[in-house]
């Protein structure tokens, strides 16, 4: 009897399960071009090549070993409505593990994580995915 397997990005991912033997990889499969910026906008602003260099660097090591809470943060759930300018995409499971990778300044790539794969969902040059309280103002 053939057992149907769920695609990894459709599995529940509330518990981050990481294969310690596999390096970080990323996918553009879930990029939501209706929110945040497009690849063309980032290219025009000189951010796309920088983002690719940053992602290339992450792909050289294990995902979990690079989560530092500063440059690479795993949030867990999607931010509350009063803390984000983004809407939850319909093609992502509600219990996805959301995270972000800093590119430079306020510029971040936002996505969700399944095993060792970071699915890029939003390009966010103004850090509006998870709006934090301003410090020292």
Coordinates of C-alpha atoms in Angstrom, one line a residue, residues 11-77:
X11 CA 3.6 19.9 7.5
X12 CA 2.9 21.4 10.8
X13 CA 6.1 23.1 11.9
X14 CA 5.3 24.5 15.3
X15 CA 8.1 22.3 16.6
X16 CA 11.3 23.1 14.8
X17 CA 12.8 19.7 13.7
X18 CA 16.2 20.1 12.3
X19 CA 18.5 17.5 10.8
X20 CA 21.8 18.1 12.4
X21 CA 23.6 16.6 9.3
X22 CA 22.2 19.0 6.7
X23 CA 23.3 22.5 6.0
X24 CA 20.9 25.5 5.8
X25 CA 19.2 25.9 2.4
X26 CA 16.5 28.3 1.2
X27 CA 13.6 28.3 -1.2
X28 CA 11.9 31.1 -3.1
X29 CA 8.8 28.9 -3.6
X30 CA 6.6 30.8 -1.1
X31 CA 7.7 34.4 -1.9
X32 CA 4.7 36.7 -1.6
X33 CA 5.3 39.5 -4.1
X34 CA 2.0 41.2 -3.1
X35 CA 3.5 42.3 0.2
X36 CA 6.9 43.9 1.0
X37 CA 9.1 44.5 -2.0
X38 CA 9.8 42.7 -5.2
X39 CA 13.1 41.2 -6.4
X40 CA 13.2 44.0 -9.0
X41 CA 12.8 46.7 -6.3
X42 CA 15.6 45.1 -4.3
X43 CA 17.8 44.9 -7.3
X44 CA 17.2 48.6 -8.1
X45 CA 18.1 49.5 -4.5
X46 CA 21.2 47.4 -4.6
X47 CA 19.9 45.0 -2.0
X48 CA 19.4 41.8 -4.0
X49 CA 23.0 41.0 -4.6
X50 CA 23.7 41.7 -0.9
X51 CA 20.9 39.4 0.1
X52 CA 22.2 36.6 -2.1
X53 CA 25.7 37.0 -0.6
X54 CA 24.2 36.8 2.9
X55 CA 22.1 33.7 2.1
X56 CA 25.1 32.1 0.4
X57 CA 27.0 32.5 3.7
X58 CA 24.3 30.8 5.7
X59 CA 24.2 27.9 3.3
X60 CA 27.7 26.9 4.3
X61 CA 26.7 25.6 7.8
X62 CA 23.8 24.0 9.8
X63 CA 20.7 26.1 10.2
X64 CA 20.3 25.8 13.9
X65 CA 23.9 26.7 14.7
X66 CA 23.5 30.1 13.0
X67 CA 20.4 31.3 14.9
X68 CA 21.8 34.0 17.1
X69 CA 18.8 36.2 18.0
X70 CA 20.5 39.1 16.3
X71 CA 21.3 38.6 12.6
X72 CA 19.1 35.4 12.4
X73 CA 16.1 35.1 14.6
X74 CA 13.4 32.5 14.8
X75 CA 10.2 34.2 16.1
X76 CA 8.0 31.1 16.2
X77 CA 4.5 32.4 15.4

